[in-house]
CSV table of C-alpha atoms in Angstrom, one decimal:
chain,number,residue,atom,x,y,z
A,2,MET,CA,-71.6,117.9,-177.6
A,3,ASN,CA,-74.4,120.3,-176.5
A,4,SER,CA,-77.1,117.6,-176.5
A,5,SER,CA,-74.8,115.2,-174.7
A,6,ALA,CA,-74.1,117.9,-172.0
A,7,THR,CA,-77.9,118.6,-171.6
A,8,LEU,CA,-78.7,114.9,-171.3
A,9,GLU,CA,-76.0,114.4,-168.7
A,10,ASN,CA,-77.4,117.4,-166.7
A,11,ASN,CA,-80.9,116.0,-166.8
A,12,LEU,CA,-79.8,112.6,-165.4
A,13,GLN,CA,-77.9,114.4,-162.7
A,14,LYS,CA,-81.0,116.5,-161.6
A,15,THR,CA,-83.0,115.5,-158.5
A,16,VAL,CA,-86.5,114.8,-159.7
A,17,TYR,CA,-88.6,115.8,-156.7
A,18,PRO,CA,-92.1,115.1,-158.1
A,19,ILE,CA,-91.1,111.6,-158.9
A,20,LEU,CA,-89.4,111.1,-155.6
A,21,PHE,CA,-92.6,112.4,-153.7
A,22,ALA,CA,-94.8,110.2,-155.8
A,23,ILE,CA,-92.8,107.2,-155.1
A,24,SER,CA,-92.7,108.0,-151.5
A,25,PHE,CA,-96.4,108.5,-151.4
A,26,SER,CA,-96.9,105.1,-153.1
A,27,HIS,CA,-94.5,103.7,-150.6
A,28,LEU,CA,-96.8,105.1,-147.8
A,29,LEU,CA,-99.9,103.5,-149.4
A,30,ASN,CA,-98.1,100.1,-149.8
A,31,ASP,CA,-96.8,100.1,-146.2
A,32,THR,CA,-99.9,101.5,-144.8
A,33,ILE,CA,-101.6,98.3,-146.3
A,34,GLN,CA,-98.8,96.0,-145.0
A,35,SER,CA,-98.8,97.5,-141.5
A,36,LEU,CA,-102.5,96.4,-141.1
A,37,ILE,CA,-101.4,92.8,-140.9
A,38,PRO,CA,-99.6,93.1,-137.5
A,39,ALA,CA,-102.1,95.8,-136.4
A,40,ILE,CA,-105.1,93.4,-136.7
A,41,TYR,CA,-103.4,90.4,-135.0
A,42,PRO,CA,-105.7,90.9,-131.9
A,43,VAL,CA,-108.8,90.8,-134.1
A,44,LEU,CA,-107.5,87.7,-136.0
A,45,LYS,CA,-106.4,85.9,-132.7
A,46,SER,CA,-109.9,86.6,-131.3
A,47,ASN,CA,-111.8,85.6,-134.4
A,48,TYR,CA,-110.0,82.4,-135.2
A,49,HIS,CA,-108.9,81.6,-131.5
A,50,LEU,CA,-105.2,81.6,-132.6
A,51,SER,CA,-102.3,80.8,-130.3
A,52,PHE,CA,-99.2,83.0,-130.4
A,53,SER,CA,-97.5,80.4,-132.4
A,54,GLN,CA,-100.1,80.8,-135.0
A,55,VAL,CA,-99.7,84.5,-134.9
A,56,GLY,CA,-96.0,83.9,-135.6
A,57,LEU,CA,-96.8,81.7,-138.5
A,58,ILE,CA,-98.8,84.6,-140.0
A,59,THR,CA,-95.7,86.9,-139.5
A,60,LEU,CA,-93.5,84.1,-141.0
A,61,THR,CA,-95.6,83.6,-144.1
A,62,PHE,CA,-95.9,87.4,-144.8
A,63,GLN,CA,-92.2,87.9,-144.2
A,64,LEU,CA,-91.1,85.0,-146.4
A,65,ALA,CA,-93.4,86.1,-149.3
A,66,ALA,CA,-92.4,89.8,-148.8
A,67,SER,CA,-88.7,89.1,-148.8
A,68,LEU,CA,-87.5,85.9,-150.5
A,69,LEU,CA,-88.5,87.1,-153.9
A,70,GLN,CA,-87.0,90.6,-153.6
A,71,PRO,CA,-83.3,89.9,-154.5
A,72,PHE,CA,-84.6,87.9,-157.5
A,73,VAL,CA,-86.9,90.7,-158.6
A,74,GLY,CA,-84.0,93.2,-158.2
A,75,LEU,CA,-81.6,91.0,-160.1
A,76,TYR,CA,-84.0,90.4,-163.1
A,77,THR,CA,-84.8,94.3,-163.3
A,78,ASP,CA,-81.1,95.2,-163.3
A,79,LYS,CA,-80.9,93.3,-166.5
A,80,LYS,CA,-84.4,94.2,-167.9
A,81,PRO,CA,-86.0,97.3,-166.2
A,82,GLN,CA,-89.8,97.0,-165.9
A,83,PRO,CA,-91.4,100.4,-165.6
A,84,TYR,CA,-94.9,99.1,-164.9
A,85,SER,CA,-93.9,96.4,-162.5
A,86,LEU,CA,-94.9,98.4,-159.5
A,87,ALA,CA,-98.4,98.7,-160.8
A,88,VAL,CA,-98.5,95.0,-161.3
A,89,GLY,CA,-97.1,94.3,-157.7
A,90,MET,CA,-99.8,96.4,-156.2
A,91,GLY,CA,-102.4,94.4,-158.1
A,92,PHE,CA,-101.1,91.4,-155.9
A,93,THR,CA,-101.6,93.4,-152.9
A,94,LEU,CA,-105.1,94.4,-153.9
A,95,SER,CA,-106.1,90.7,-154.4
A,96,GLY,CA,-104.6,89.9,-151.0
A,97,LEU,CA,-106.8,92.5,-149.3
A,98,ILE,CA,-109.9,91.4,-150.9
A,99,VAL,CA,-109.2,87.7,-149.9
A,100,LEU,CA,-108.3,88.7,-146.4
A,101,SER,CA,-111.5,90.6,-145.9
A,102,MET,CA,-113.5,87.5,-147.0
A,103,SER,CA,-111.5,84.9,-145.3
A,104,HIS,CA,-113.3,82.4,-143.0
A,105,SER,CA,-110.4,80.2,-142.1
A,106,PHE,CA,-106.8,80.4,-140.9
A,107,PRO,CA,-105.2,78.9,-144.0
A,108,ILE,CA,-107.1,81.5,-146.1
A,109,VAL,CA,-105.6,84.2,-143.9
A,110,LEU,CA,-102.2,82.8,-144.8
A,111,VAL,CA,-102.9,82.8,-148.4
A,112,SER,CA,-104.2,86.5,-148.2
A,113,VAL,CA,-101.0,87.6,-146.4
A,114,GLY,CA,-98.8,85.8,-148.7
A,115,LEU,CA,-100.4,87.6,-151.6
A,116,ILE,CA,-99.8,90.9,-149.9
A,117,GLY,CA,-96.3,89.9,-149.3
A,118,ILE,CA,-95.6,89.3,-152.9
A,119,GLY,CA,-96.9,92.6,-153.9
A,120,SER,CA,-94.3,94.0,-151.3
A,121,SER,CA,-91.5,91.7,-153.0
A,122,VAL,CA,-92.4,93.2,-156.5
A,123,PHE,CA,-92.7,96.9,-155.1
A,124,HIS,CA,-89.6,97.5,-153.0
A,125,PRO,CA,-86.6,96.7,-155.2
A,126,GLU,CA,-87.9,98.5,-158.4
A,127,SER,CA,-89.2,101.5,-156.4
A,128,SER,CA,-85.9,101.8,-154.6
A,129,ARG,CA,-84.2,101.7,-158.0
A,130,MET,CA,-86.6,104.4,-159.3
A,131,ALA,CA,-85.8,106.5,-156.3
A,132,HIS,CA,-82.0,106.2,-157.1
A,133,ALA,CA,-82.7,107.1,-160.6
A,134,ALA,CA,-84.5,110.2,-159.6
A,135,ALA,CA,-81.9,111.1,-156.8
A,136,GLY,CA,-79.5,112.9,-159.0
A,137,VAL,CA,-76.5,113.9,-156.8
A,138,GLN,CA,-78.4,113.3,-153.5
A,139,PRO,CA,-78.8,109.6,-153.0
A,140,GLY,CA,-79.0,109.8,-149.3
A,141,LEU,CA,-81.9,112.4,-149.3
A,142,ALA,CA,-83.7,110.4,-152.1
A,143,GLN,CA,-83.6,107.3,-150.1
A,144,SER,CA,-84.7,109.1,-147.1
A,145,ILE,CA,-87.7,110.5,-148.9
A,146,PHE,CA,-88.5,107.2,-150.2
A,147,GLN,CA,-88.3,105.5,-146.9
A,148,LEU,CA,-90.1,108.2,-145.1
A,149,GLY,CA,-93.3,107.3,-147.1
A,150,GLY,CA,-93.0,103.7,-146.1
A,151,ASN,CA,-92.5,104.4,-142.4
A,152,LEU,CA,-95.2,106.9,-142.2
A,153,GLY,CA,-97.4,104.4,-143.8
A,154,SER,CA,-96.3,101.7,-141.3
A,155,SER,CA,-97.3,104.3,-138.5
A,156,ILE,CA,-100.6,105.2,-140.0
A,157,GLY,CA,-101.7,101.5,-140.5
A,158,PRO,CA,-102.2,100.7,-136.8
A,159,LEU,CA,-104.3,104.0,-136.3
A,160,LEU,CA,-106.6,103.0,-139.2
A,161,ALA,CA,-106.9,99.5,-138.0
A,162,ALA,CA,-108.0,100.9,-134.4
A,163,TRP,CA,-110.5,103.3,-136.0
A,164,ILE,CA,-111.8,101.1,-138.7
A,165,ILE,CA,-111.2,97.4,-138.4
A,166,VAL,CA,-111.4,97.1,-134.6
A,167,PRO,CA,-114.9,98.5,-134.4
A,168,HIS,CA,-116.3,97.2,-137.7
A,169,GLY,CA,-114.7,93.8,-138.0
A,170,GLN,CA,-112.5,91.9,-140.5
A,171,LYS,CA,-114.9,92.6,-143.5
A,172,SER,CA,-114.0,96.3,-143.3
A,173,ILE,CA,-110.6,95.5,-144.6
A,174,VAL,CA,-112.0,95.5,-148.2
A,175,TRP,CA,-112.2,99.4,-148.0
A,176,PHE,CA,-108.4,99.4,-147.9
A,177,SER,CA,-108.5,98.2,-151.6
A,178,LEU,CA,-109.2,101.8,-152.5
A,179,ILE,CA,-105.8,102.5,-151.2
A,180,ALA,CA,-104.3,99.9,-153.5
A,181,LEU,CA,-106.3,101.3,-156.4
A,182,LEU,CA,-105.0,104.7,-155.9
A,183,ALA,CA,-101.5,103.5,-155.6
A,184,ILE,CA,-101.9,101.6,-158.9
A,185,LEU,CA,-103.0,104.9,-160.7
A,186,ILE,CA,-99.9,106.8,-159.3
A,187,LEU,CA,-97.4,104.0,-160.0
A,188,THR,CA,-98.6,103.8,-163.7
A,189,ARG,CA,-97.7,107.4,-164.1
A,190,VAL,CA,-94.4,106.8,-162.3
A,191,GLY,CA,-93.9,104.0,-164.9
A,192,ASN,CA,-94.3,106.3,-167.8
A,193,TRP,CA,-91.5,108.7,-166.4
A,194,TYR,CA,-89.3,105.6,-165.7
A,195,LYS,CA,-89.7,104.4,-169.3
A,196,GLY,CA,-88.4,107.7,-170.5
A,197,TYR,CA,-85.5,107.7,-168.1
A,198,VAL,CA,-84.6,104.3,-169.3
A,199,LEU,CA,-84.5,105.4,-172.9
A,200,GLU,CA,-82.4,108.3,-171.9
A,201,MET,CA,-79.9,106.1,-170.0
A,202,SER,CA,-79.7,104.0,-173.1
A,203,ALA,CA,-79.0,107.1,-175.3
A,204,LYS,CA,-76.2,108.1,-172.9
A,205,GLN,CA,-72.6,107.0,-173.6
A,206,LYS,CA,-72.7,103.2,-173.8
A,207,GLN,CA,-70.2,102.8,-171.1
A,208,LYS,CA,-70.7,99.9,-168.6
A,209,ILE,CA,-71.3,100.7,-165.1
A,210,PRO,CA,-68.8,98.7,-163.1
A,211,VAL,CA,-70.6,96.0,-160.9
A,212,PHE,CA,-68.2,96.8,-158.0
A,213,HIS,CA,-66.7,100.0,-156.6
A,214,SER,CA,-63.5,100.5,-158.6
A,215,ALA,CA,-61.6,101.6,-155.5
A,216,PHE,CA,-62.0,98.3,-153.6
A,217,SER,CA,-61.3,94.5,-154.5
A,218,LYS,CA,-64.3,92.4,-155.1
A,219,ARG,CA,-63.5,90.4,-151.9
A,220,LYS,CA,-63.5,93.6,-149.7
A,221,VAL,CA,-66.8,94.8,-151.3
A,222,ILE,CA,-68.4,91.4,-150.6
A,223,PHE,CA,-67.2,91.5,-147.0
A,224,SER,CA,-68.4,95.1,-146.4
A,225,VAL,CA,-71.8,94.3,-147.8
A,226,ALA,CA,-72.0,91.4,-145.5
A,227,ILE,CA,-71.2,93.5,-142.5
A,228,LEU,CA,-74.0,96.0,-143.7
A,229,LEU,CA,-76.4,93.2,-144.1
A,230,THR,CA,-75.7,92.0,-140.7
A,231,LEU,CA,-76.2,95.4,-139.3
A,232,ILE,CA,-79.5,96.0,-141.0
A,233,PHE,CA,-80.7,92.4,-140.0
A,234,SER,CA,-80.1,93.3,-136.4
A,235,LYS,CA,-82.1,96.4,-136.8
A,236,TYR,CA,-85.0,94.9,-138.7
A,237,PHE,CA,-85.0,91.9,-136.1
A,238,TYR,CA,-85.7,94.4,-133.4
A,239,LEU,CA,-88.1,96.4,-135.3
A,240,ALA,CA,-90.1,93.3,-136.6
A,241,SER,CA,-90.2,91.9,-133.1
A,242,LEU,CA,-91.4,95.2,-131.5
A,243,THR,CA,-94.0,96.0,-134.3
A,244,SER,CA,-95.5,92.5,-134.2
A,245,TYR,CA,-95.8,92.0,-130.5
A,246,PHE,CA,-95.7,95.5,-128.8
A,247,THR,CA,-99.7,95.7,-128.8
A,248,PHE,CA,-99.7,92.3,-126.9
A,249,TYR,CA,-97.0,93.4,-124.5
A,250,LEU,CA,-98.9,96.5,-123.6
A,251,ILE,CA,-102.1,94.7,-123.2
A,252,ASN,CA,-100.8,92.0,-121.1
A,253,LYS,CA,-98.5,94.1,-118.9
A,254,PHE,CA,-100.4,97.2,-118.5
A,255,HIS,CA,-104.0,96.0,-119.3
A,256,VAL,CA,-104.7,98.7,-121.9
A,257,GLY,CA,-107.3,98.3,-124.6
A,258,VAL,CA,-106.6,97.2,-128.3
A,259,GLN,CA,-107.0,100.8,-129.6
A,260,THR,CA,-104.8,102.3,-126.9
A,261,SER,CA,-102.0,99.8,-127.7
A,262,GLN,CA,-102.2,100.7,-131.2
A,263,ILE,CA,-101.8,104.5,-130.5
A,264,TYR,CA,-98.5,103.5,-128.6
A,265,LEU,CA,-97.6,101.5,-131.7
A,266,PHE,CA,-98.2,104.5,-133.9
A,267,ILE,CA,-95.9,106.7,-131.7
A,268,PHE,CA,-93.1,104.2,-132.1
A,269,LEU,CA,-93.6,103.9,-135.9
A,270,PHE,CA,-93.8,107.5,-136.4
A,271,SER,CA,-90.5,108.0,-134.5
A,272,VAL,CA,-89.1,105.4,-137.0
A,273,ALA,CA,-90.3,107.5,-139.8
A,274,CYS,CA,-88.9,110.7,-138.4
A,275,GLY,CA,-85.5,109.0,-137.7
A,276,THR,CA,-85.4,107.7,-141.4
A,277,MET,CA,-85.9,111.2,-142.8
A,278,ILE,CA,-83.0,112.7,-140.6
A,279,GLY,CA,-80.4,110.0,-141.3
A,280,GLY,CA,-80.2,110.3,-145.1
A,281,PRO,CA,-79.4,113.9,-145.4
A,282,LEU,CA,-77.0,113.5,-142.4
A,283,GLY,CA,-75.2,110.8,-144.3
A,284,ASP,CA,-74.9,113.0,-147.3
A,285,ARG,CA,-73.4,115.8,-145.2
A,286,PHE,CA,-71.2,114.1,-142.6
A,287,GLY,CA,-70.5,110.6,-144.0
A,288,ARG,CA,-72.6,107.4,-143.8
A,289,LYS,CA,-70.2,105.6,-141.5
A,290,TYR,CA,-70.7,108.2,-138.8
A,291,VAL,CA,-74.6,107.9,-138.9
A,292,ILE,CA,-74.3,104.2,-138.9
A,293,TRP,CA,-72.1,104.2,-135.8
A,294,VAL,CA,-74.4,106.6,-133.9
A,295,SER,CA,-77.4,104.5,-134.8
A,296,ILE,CA,-75.9,101.3,-133.6
A,297,LEU,CA,-74.6,102.5,-130.2
A,298,GLY,CA,-77.2,105.1,-129.5
A,299,THR,CA,-80.2,102.7,-129.4
A,300,SER,CA,-78.8,100.2,-126.9
A,301,PRO,CA,-79.5,102.2,-123.4
A,302,PHE,CA,-82.9,103.0,-124.3
A,303,ALA,CA,-83.8,99.5,-125.6
A,304,LEU,CA,-82.3,97.9,-122.4
A,305,ALA,CA,-84.4,100.1,-120.2
A,306,LEU,CA,-87.7,99.5,-122.0
A,307,PRO,CA,-88.8,96.2,-120.2
A,308,TYR,CA,-88.3,97.8,-116.9
A,309,ALA,CA,-90.4,101.0,-117.6
A,310,ASN,CA,-93.9,101.8,-116.4
A,311,LEU,CA,-96.6,102.8,-119.1
A,312,PHE,CA,-95.6,106.5,-119.0
A,313,TRP,CA,-91.8,106.0,-119.5
A,314,THR,CA,-92.6,103.2,-122.0
A,315,GLY,CA,-94.2,106.0,-124.2
A,316,ILE,CA,-91.2,108.1,-123.7
A,317,LEU,CA,-88.6,105.6,-124.4
A,318,ILE,CA,-90.0,104.3,-127.7
A,319,VAL,CA,-89.5,107.7,-129.2
A,320,PRO,CA,-85.6,107.7,-129.0
A,321,ILE,CA,-85.5,104.0,-129.8
A,322,GLY,CA,-87.4,104.6,-133.0
A,323,LEU,CA,-85.5,107.8,-133.9
A,324,ILE,CA,-82.1,106.3,-133.4
A,325,LEU,CA,-82.7,103.0,-134.5
A,326,SER,CA,-84.0,104.1,-138.0
A,327,SER,CA,-81.5,106.8,-138.7
A,328,ALA,CA,-79.0,104.4,-140.4
A,329,PHE,CA,-81.5,102.7,-142.8
A,330,SER,CA,-80.9,105.1,-145.6
A,331,ALA,CA,-77.1,105.4,-145.0
A,332,ILE,CA,-76.6,101.6,-144.9
A,333,LEU,CA,-78.6,101.2,-148.1
A,334,VAL,CA,-76.9,104.0,-150.0
A,335,TYR,CA,-73.5,102.8,-148.8
A,336,ALA,CA,-74.2,99.4,-150.3
A,337,GLN,CA,-75.4,100.8,-153.5
A,338,GLU,CA,-72.2,102.8,-153.9
A,339,LEU,CA,-70.2,99.6,-153.2
A,340,ILE,CA,-72.1,97.7,-155.8
A,341,PRO,CA,-73.3,100.5,-158.4
A,342,GLY,CA,-73.9,98.0,-161.1
A,343,LYS,CA,-76.6,96.1,-159.2
A,344,ILE,CA,-78.9,98.6,-157.7
A,345,GLY,CA,-81.9,96.5,-157.9
A,346,LEU,CA,-80.2,93.4,-156.4
A,347,VAL,CA,-78.7,95.5,-153.5
A,348,SER,CA,-82.2,96.9,-152.9
A,349,GLY,CA,-83.8,93.4,-153.0
A,350,LEU,CA,-81.2,92.2,-150.6
A,351,PHE,CA,-81.5,94.9,-148.0
A,352,PHE,CA,-85.3,95.4,-148.2
A,353,GLY,CA,-86.1,91.7,-148.7
A,354,PHE,CA,-83.5,89.3,-147.2
A,355,ALA,CA,-82.6,91.4,-144.2
A,356,PHE,CA,-86.2,92.3,-143.5
A,357,GLY,CA,-87.5,88.8,-144.0
A,358,MET,CA,-84.8,87.3,-141.8
A,359,GLY,CA,-85.8,89.9,-139.2
A,360,GLY,CA,-89.2,88.6,-139.5
A,361,ILE,CA,-88.2,85.0,-139.0
A,362,GLY,CA,-86.3,86.0,-136.0
A,363,SER,CA,-89.6,87.8,-134.8
A,364,ALA,CA,-91.6,84.7,-135.4
A,365,LEU,CA,-89.3,82.4,-133.5
């Protein structure tokens, strides 16, 4: 009885070292991913691409980074894979090397596809590991996890401006060091997760219900469909702004590539801050309230953005990023609570399908 209580207590603790390790790995992963839209001006110039071809790069990356995610999540729900994150980062490493040495547009598509596959493997299982380390604070855990990814997304354009723009496409190979560091960290995280899976197996052999016990299957599916629609609309806007904001600033205000990427950094850093705020607020006040504020609060700033001058554009993108992203953690945890027996599938759907559909919308 004593050992059972101790085991239960261990499983309920928030494991901060693992959360921070996963969050830092998420930062490294998404730093690499964010290089792709950040270097669009370089690729456009090197290969004389049209905006349609730039959209095709976005489409290829988003499809590879999203379509596999629900399948990866569904598989790992049945058979957890502690070291899959390190394997996924290996695909990302390969994509970086190919992209740095590419000499044609088709090879660029292959390279971003490899990086996308790495993302497909990374997100569902890393979100599951964050959930496992969350204890009784799932909103906070998802915020810490997503904070790393959003910070990485904001850092990527700056690194592109400082390294790739002045030194050319071949300098992308230096970012393979980031992928190698992530592989080392994720291997250590895999060791912890392997022990966690064994502890879970040793726990009472009660089956976790697939759907929330308080609701019918039909109501749960309907609710998750609404949540998917909400996060799709947010990712649609986020993917569009991330992919084309630099071009918008260059064409409308005649700023340089490096200046445009600094503005992109400001927007993405605001997204990171909003993500960190939303999770704990959802734990404390309820996730529905955070979601409502995020839906309604972004609209006035987003509607004003096309009419703003350069100064006010820099001001407006801050509340847009903060409010837009505040519901990400709340939406994901809400869905995980509705389908507690399929954490990997839910994470794959929300990180993969919704983000991928947002990317398709952006390409169109």
